[in-house]
Amino acid sequence: MAKEKQDKQFVKEITPQGEDFSRWYIDVIKKADLMSYSPVRGCIVFKPDGYEIWENIQKELDRRFKETGHRNAYFPMFIPESFFQKEKEHVEGFNPELPWVTEAGGEKLEERLAIRPTSETMIGHMYSEWINSYRDLPVLINQWANVVRWEKRTQPFLRTSEFLWQEGHTAHEDEADARKETMQMLEIYRDFAENYLAIPVIMGQKTPSEKFAGAVDTYSIEAMMKDGKAVQAGTSHYLGTNFAVAFDIKYLDRENTHQFCHTTSWGVSTRLIGALIMVHGDDRGLALPPKIAPTQVVMIPIGPPKTREAVVGRVDELYSQLKAAGVRAKVDDNPDQSPGWKFNEYEMRGVPIRVELGPRDMENGQVVLVSRITGEKRIVQQDQFVEEVQKLLTETHQEMYDRAKRFRDENMTEADTVDELKTFLDGKRGFALSGWCGSAACEAQVKEETGATSRNIPFEAPAKPKCLVCGEPSKHTVVFGRAY
Amino acid sequence: MAKEKQDKQFVKEITPQGEDFSRWYIDVIKKADLMSYSPVRGCIVFKPDGYEIWENIQKELDRRFKETGHRNAYFPMFIPESFFQKEKEHVEGFNPELPWVTEAGGEKLEERLAIRPTSETMIGHMYSEWINSYRDLPVLINQWANVVRWEKRTQPFLRTSEFLWQEGHTAHEDEADARKETMQMLEIYRDFAENYLAIPVIMGQKTPSEKFAGAVDTYSIEAMMKDGKAVQAGTSHYLGTNFAVAFDIKYLDRENTHQFCHTTSWGVSTRLIGALIMVHGDDRGLALPPKIAPTQVVMIPIGPPKTREAVVGRVDELYSQLKAAGVRAKVDDNPDQSPGWKFNEYEMRGVPIRVELGPRDMENGQVVLVSRITGEKRIVQQDQFVEEVQKLLTETHQEMYDRAKRFRDENMTEADTVDELKTFLDGKRGFALSGWCGSAACEAQVKEETGATSRNIPFEAPAKPKCLVCGEPSKHTVVFGRAY
């Protein structure tokens, strides 16, 4: 499909990151043809090149969920208004963002139906019907679905009114089992982010004011974008018996006594696509980590017309070898575009490896590999081609992770006062570790004065003796940052 | 998950098909734990055992779509009211079934938003932005999504207010190319239904009164359920330039002249799950065709406790062999349930092959395979185990297809008058081939007098000289049937 041509008319050059990071982001996603704005406020179209990234995310996470005993199901997206009233914090948290269906099939509805912003209530209702005995537990279900949160300010992928996500919902006999599940899923998210998306993340617990509406404890993984801002890349919630009490999810235990279930929920969404772009992209465009890239290797035949047929023939052979080895490759032998144009094009699209083959390489039995991320050229023997490509893919993942981690570490500081934090955020930008006394008032003051929110309380962080706001003894070390 | 126990409390015995087919259907899907009714009118929960069938349908169709050059994308589910006004037939067809979002984020919306019943309008709008030149064509996009049609009468899987489906939407330079696409996708659906779901179908064209609202021509595959009723199992529409004119989808052709695109759309939905059940199920429960069955083989160790360990060990070895060969198998060695209970259980769940192994089989180096559909027992050598299982799976698919086709053929007749048709439908039931003059009035009269609708005009059918209603010369041979 050549339709990207049209969208590219709007983006002649990509704005450099240093000049205007937001402009850079929009330029890149338009030019790489990942999305279009839609006529509905805050909703985007996930175009094929963008959606394919989501498909790869789905495939890998789904595999991991199933490996850990979860199964998929699908619940209605309409949620009766009365369901939201059952969990007090939940309704307060989500009510302002709900779209309401008030008419259907030509009639006014007796009870308004919300479009799900998340499904704890609907699923809680169903679990109360399904679960009777300890023998029914645990229930380990995941759902891939669209959800809607009518946001005031939206940004493609990172925050859209309708978005795609997965939401796991599990029910357990006791707190210990539910907490184990909560942590297991958080660890799956961390491992996926780091070892698949090459995004280093900070694992930790949300402060009470930042936790999920209705949760006892919320845990998150937080990633740093190249402008120093944070993206919450995944969350896992221990819900205690809050939803079980609200929806009457009870079971008969081994002593024949009724007990409330302990439940969890956990999710990641299409905002991961935005994080991928903002963590790895550069002034030349997208840079996709090899494991998630829809095209891992692009192969470009070069040289004059007279050697063309032989070169393309050899490229096709090498392509078949890659395909047989499970590498996602593509050949671009379009004679209407120059190799130079193609080099730029696939760099902009973030393809991790470019393969060049010309008549001289044919003579020498060689082939050239070029890394998108480092620009390094490797001349390799054709009979080692597949191994060399696989090696470079592995190295590229590691290189991208290392770069992202180095960037993050270089842009983390410790701030002992609100002034220090503000100076840091207005200047160099990034994340700051600070002591916090545990009071919501101090946290709110940080937000008001600096625009930064507490991202989480990292599982691993240096001890900080005093609260950055009140100077009282610190209860936790918190990572603060401005966030998307 | 043992939660099926609870649902099964409601279904002690499966009502025989001959006694009450509708009761049988509901009994089976409850007892096999495929779905739950939800608190929202007409919406069901797709429970893991039901959803897994859909996942298998998705996987195979998605493969076929991509093989034929289609890519997935995702469009907003909210459709501005004004979009529906642009295609007259489309709005008339869908308006009565739309749910409307009138408030969101705490405010009344300026323009009401429908939840998509299908996405021609939204996608048409986007295509008009994306397509400029013949070089942009064809656009070949598919979407996996939830859609809503606020139906008056619903039935689990077959007709629910919210359901899951795929909708392909393509744009082409001319009629020939668009018609080729329409037929290609219809053929993919036929092949999938017959060679994957083991459901024989009748391919044909819908009459004007039964076609998709806004299409020039609609084609369908129609399947016969065991009660003789029809299920439309897939449709493919040639939309002509109707939506292109309505949404201004134009391109510059090779002569630099503006032309309207010719578009198509095509879809199948979760109603296929209902069709699977009603085509293959019997009084013992579900019967799933091997290619789609989540579990293809269940392995049950039998015999007294003293030989148990050795038997289970051997079963596990055989299980590993199946797994390595890509067969979806499962071992049930739960000592708390008798083999007899398990035999019934997995028959009810429709697992195509049961494998039994006891101490006598161990001694003889044998293993027993039992076919769900025929009840046939095969004693095979353990060293031929995998080959024999694969052979029986292949034969089972063929046997299920042949049975369904035999049933369909035995329940098809030719009806020369409305009275003949009515007598047939009230008695034996099934499909009838009849001549039709082409007038909408005659077609409407058939529906009024018999409750049957024209299913389609089959591509292959005997010529019938006269219209069954008016007796005038027939234009087409039509297949009539009562439908879900």
CSV table of N, CA and C in Angstrom, one decimal, chain B residues 185-258:
chain,number,residue,atom,x,y,z
B,185,MET,N,-12.9,-13.4,-1.4
B,185,MET,CA,-13.2,-13.5,0.1
B,185,MET,C,-14.3,-14.5,0.4
B,186,LEU,N,-15.3,-14.5,-0.5
B,186,LEU,CA,-16.4,-15.5,-0.4
B,186,LEU,C,-15.9,-16.9,-0.5
B,187,GLU,N,-14.9,-17.1,-1.4
B,187,GLU,CA,-14.3,-18.4,-1.6
B,187,GLU,C,-13.5,-18.8,-0.3
B,188,ILE,N,-12.8,-17.8,0.2
B,188,ILE,CA,-12.0,-18.1,1.5
B,188,ILE,C,-13.0,-18.5,2.6
B,189,TYR,N,-14.1,-17.9,2.7
B,189,TYR,CA,-15.1,-18.3,3.7
B,189,TYR,C,-15.6,-19.7,3.4
B,190,ARG,N,-15.9,-20.0,2.2
B,190,ARG,CA,-16.5,-21.3,1.9
B,190,ARG,C,-15.4,-22.4,2.2
B,191,ASP,N,-14.2,-22.1,1.8
B,191,ASP,CA,-13.2,-23.1,2.0
B,191,ASP,C,-12.9,-23.3,3.5
B,192,PHE,N,-12.9,-22.2,4.3
B,192,PHE,CA,-12.7,-22.2,5.7
B,192,PHE,C,-13.9,-23.0,6.4
B,193,ALA,N,-15.1,-22.7,6.0
B,193,ALA,CA,-16.3,-23.4,6.6
B,193,ALA,C,-16.2,-24.9,6.3
B,194,GLU,N,-15.9,-25.2,5.1
B,194,GLU,CA,-16.0,-26.7,4.7
B,194,GLU,C,-14.8,-27.4,5.2
B,195,ASN,N,-13.6,-26.8,4.9
B,195,ASN,CA,-12.4,-27.6,5.2
B,195,ASN,C,-11.8,-27.4,6.6
B,196,TYR,N,-12.4,-26.5,7.3
B,196,TYR,CA,-11.8,-26.2,8.7
B,196,TYR,C,-12.9,-26.5,9.7
B,197,LEU,N,-14.1,-26.0,9.5
B,197,LEU,CA,-15.2,-26.2,10.4
B,197,LEU,C,-16.1,-27.4,10.0
B,198,ALA,N,-15.8,-28.1,8.9
B,198,ALA,CA,-16.5,-29.2,8.4
B,198,ALA,C,-18.0,-28.9,8.3
B,199,ILE,N,-18.3,-27.7,7.9
B,199,ILE,CA,-19.7,-27.3,7.6
B,199,ILE,C,-19.9,-27.0,6.1
B,200,PRO,N,-20.7,-27.9,5.5
B,200,PRO,CA,-21.0,-27.7,4.1
B,200,PRO,C,-21.8,-26.4,3.9
B,201,VAL,N,-21.6,-25.6,2.9
B,201,VAL,CA,-22.3,-24.4,2.7
B,201,VAL,C,-22.8,-24.2,1.3
B,202,ILE,N,-23.8,-23.4,1.1
B,202,ILE,CA,-24.3,-23.1,-0.2
B,202,ILE,C,-23.9,-21.7,-0.5
B,203,MET,N,-23.1,-21.5,-1.6
B,203,MET,CA,-22.7,-20.2,-2.0
B,203,MET,C,-23.7,-19.6,-2.9
B,204,GLY,N,-23.9,-18.4,-2.8
B,204,GLY,CA,-24.8,-17.7,-3.7
B,204,GLY,C,-25.0,-16.3,-3.5
B,205,GLN,N,-25.9,-15.7,-4.3
B,205,GLN,CA,-26.1,-14.2,-4.2
B,205,GLN,C,-27.4,-13.9,-3.5
B,206,LYS,N,-27.4,-12.9,-2.6
B,206,LYS,CA,-28.6,-12.5,-1.9
B,206,LYS,C,-29.5,-11.8,-2.9
B,207,THR,N,-30.8,-12.0,-2.6
B,207,THR,CA,-31.8,-11.2,-3.4
B,207,THR,C,-31.7,-9.8,-3.0
B,208,PRO,N,-32.2,-8.8,-3.8
B,208,PRO,CA,-32.1,-7.4,-3.4
B,208,PRO,C,-32.7,-7.1,-2.1
B,209,SER,N,-33.8,-7.8,-1.7
B,209,SER,CA,-34.4,-7.4,-0.4
B,209,SER,C,-33.6,-8.0,0.8
B,210,GLU,N,-32.7,-8.9,0.6
B,210,GLU,CA,-31.9,-9.5,1.6
B,210,GLU,C,-30.5,-9.0,1.6
B,211,LYS,N,-30.1,-8.2,0.7
B,211,LYS,CA,-28.7,-7.8,0.6
B,211,LYS,C,-28.4,-6.7,1.7
B,212,PHE,N,-27.1,-6.5,1.9
B,212,PHE,CA,-26.6,-5.6,2.9
B,212,PHE,C,-27.0,-4.2,2.5
B,213,ALA,N,-27.4,-3.4,3.6
B,213,ALA,CA,-27.9,-2.1,3.3
B,213,ALA,C,-26.8,-1.2,2.8
B,214,GLY,N,-26.8,-0.9,1.5
B,214,GLY,CA,-25.8,0.0,0.9
B,214,GLY,C,-25.0,-0.8,-0.1
B,215,ALA,N,-25.2,-2.1,-0.2
B,215,ALA,CA,-24.4,-2.9,-1.2
B,215,ALA,C,-25.1,-2.9,-2.6
B,216,VAL,N,-24.3,-3.1,-3.6
B,216,VAL,CA,-24.8,-3.4,-4.9
B,216,VAL,C,-25.2,-4.8,-5.0
B,217,ASP,N,-24.3,-5.7,-4.6
B,217,ASP,CA,-24.5,-7.1,-4.5
B,217,ASP,C,-24.0,-7.7,-3.3
B,218,THR,N,-24.7,-8.6,-2.7
B,218,THR,CA,-24.3,-9.3,-1.5
B,218,THR,C,-24.2,-10.8,-1.8
B,219,TYR,N,-23.2,-11.4,-1.4
B,219,TYR,CA,-23.0,-12.9,-1.6
B,219,TYR,C,-22.9,-13.5,-0.2
B,220,SER,N,-23.4,-14.7,-0.1
B,220,SER,CA,-23.3,-15.4,1.2
B,220,SER,C,-23.0,-16.8,1.1
B,221,ILE,N,-22.6,-17.4,2.3
B,221,ILE,CA,-22.5,-18.9,2.4
B,221,ILE,C,-23.6,-19.2,3.5
B,222,GLU,N,-24.4,-20.2,3.2
B,222,GLU,CA,-25.5,-20.5,4.0
B,222,GLU,C,-25.4,-22.0,4.5
B,223,ALA,N,-25.6,-22.2,5.8
B,223,ALA,CA,-25.4,-23.5,6.4
B,223,ALA,C,-26.7,-24.0,7.0
B,224,MET,N,-26.9,-25.3,6.9
B,224,MET,CA,-28.1,-25.9,7.5
B,224,MET,C,-27.8,-26.5,8.9
B,225,MET,N,-28.6,-26.0,9.9
B,225,MET,CA,-28.5,-26.6,11.2
B,225,MET,C,-29.3,-27.9,11.3
B,226,LYS,N,-29.1,-28.6,12.4
B,226,LYS,CA,-29.7,-29.9,12.6
B,226,LYS,C,-31.2,-29.8,12.7
B,227,ASP,N,-31.8,-28.6,13.0
B,227,ASP,CA,-33.2,-28.5,13.0
B,227,ASP,C,-33.8,-28.0,11.7
B,228,GLY,N,-32.9,-28.0,10.7
B,228,GLY,CA,-33.3,-27.6,9.3
B,228,GLY,C,-33.3,-26.1,9.1
B,229,LYS,N,-33.0,-25.4,10.1
B,229,LYS,CA,-33.0,-23.9,9.9
B,229,LYS,C,-31.6,-23.5,9.4
B,230,ALA,N,-31.6,-22.3,8.8
B,230,ALA,CA,-30.4,-21.7,8.1
B,230,ALA,C,-29.6,-20.8,9.0
B,231,VAL,N,-28.3,-20.8,8.9
B,231,VAL,CA,-27.5,-19.8,9.4
B,231,VAL,C,-26.6,-19.2,8.3
B,232,GLN,N,-26.7,-17.9,8.2
B,232,GLN,CA,-25.9,-17.2,7.2
B,232,GLN,C,-24.5,-17.1,7.9
B,233,ALA,N,-23.5,-17.9,7.3
B,233,ALA,CA,-22.3,-18.1,8.0
B,233,ALA,C,-21.2,-17.1,7.6
B,234,GLY,N,-21.4,-16.3,6.5
B,234,GLY,CA,-20.4,-15.3,6.1
B,234,GLY,C,-21.0,-14.6,4.9
B,235,THR,N,-20.6,-13.3,4.8
B,235,THR,CA,-21.1,-12.5,3.6
B,235,THR,C,-20.0,-11.7,3.0
B,236,SER,N,-20.1,-11.4,1.7
B,236,SER,CA,-19.1,-10.6,1.0
B,236,SER,C,-19.9,-9.7,0.1
B,237,HIS,N,-19.6,-8.4,0.2
B,237,HIS,CA,-20.4,-7.4,-0.5
B,237,HIS,C,-19.6,-6.7,-1.5
B,238,TYR,N,-20.1,-6.6,-2.7
B,238,TYR,CA,-19.6,-5.6,-3.7
B,238,TYR,C,-20.4,-4.3,-3.5
B,239,LEU,N,-19.8,-3.2,-3.1
B,239,LEU,CA,-20.5,-2.0,-2.7
B,239,LEU,C,-20.5,-1.0,-3.9
B,240,GLY,N,-20.0,-1.4,-5.0
B,240,GLY,CA,-20.0,-0.5,-6.1
B,240,GLY,C,-19.3,0.8,-5.8
B,241,THR,N,-19.8,1.9,-6.2
B,241,THR,CA,-19.3,3.2,-5.8
B,241,THR,C,-20.2,3.9,-4.8
B,242,ASN,N,-21.1,3.1,-4.2
B,242,ASN,CA,-22.1,3.8,-3.3
B,242,ASN,C,-21.5,4.5,-2.1
B,243,PHE,N,-20.6,3.8,-1.4
B,243,PHE,CA,-19.9,4.4,-0.3
B,243,PHE,C,-18.8,5.4,-0.8
B,244,ALA,N,-18.3,5.2,-1.9
B,244,ALA,CA,-17.3,6.1,-2.5
B,244,ALA,C,-17.9,7.4,-2.8
B,245,VAL,N,-19.1,7.4,-3.4
B,245,VAL,CA,-19.8,8.6,-3.7
B,245,VAL,C,-20.2,9.3,-2.3
B,246,ALA,N,-20.7,8.5,-1.4
B,246,ALA,CA,-21.2,9.1,-0.2
B,246,ALA,C,-20.1,9.7,0.6
B,247,PHE,N,-18.9,9.1,0.6
B,247,PHE,CA,-17.8,9.6,1.4
B,247,PHE,C,-16.6,10.2,0.6
B,248,ASP,N,-16.9,10.4,-0.7
B,248,ASP,CA,-15.9,11.0,-1.6
B,248,ASP,C,-14.6,10.3,-1.6
B,249,ILE,N,-14.6,9.0,-1.9
B,249,ILE,CA,-13.4,8.2,-2.0
B,249,ILE,C,-13.0,8.2,-3.5
B,250,LYS,N,-12.1,9.2,-3.8
B,250,LYS,CA,-11.7,9.4,-5.2
B,250,LYS,C,-10.2,9.2,-5.4
B,251,TYR,N,-9.9,8.9,-6.6
B,251,TYR,CA,-8.4,8.8,-7.0
B,251,TYR,C,-8.2,9.3,-8.4
B,252,LEU,N,-7.0,9.8,-8.6
B,252,LEU,CA,-6.5,10.2,-9.9
B,252,LEU,C,-6.1,8.9,-10.7
B,253,ASP,N,-6.7,8.7,-11.8
B,253,ASP,CA,-6.4,7.5,-12.5
B,253,ASP,C,-5.2,7.7,-13.4
B,254,ARG,N,-4.8,6.7,-14.2
B,254,ARG,CA,-3.6,6.8,-15.1
B,254,ARG,C,-3.7,7.9,-16.1
B,255,GLU,N,-4.9,8.3,-16.4
B,255,GLU,CA,-5.1,9.5,-17.4
B,255,GLU,C,-5.3,10.8,-16.6
B,256,ASN,N,-5.0,10.8,-15.3
B,256,ASN,CA,-5.1,12.0,-14.5
B,256,ASN,C,-6.5,12.5,-14.4
B,257,THR,N,-7.4,11.6,-14.4
B,257,THR,CA,-8.8,12.0,-14.2
B,257,THR,C,-9.3,11.5,-12.9
B,258,HIS,N,-10.2,12.2,-12.2
B,258,HIS,CA,-10.7,11.7,-10.9
B,258,HIS,C,-11.8,10.6,-11.1
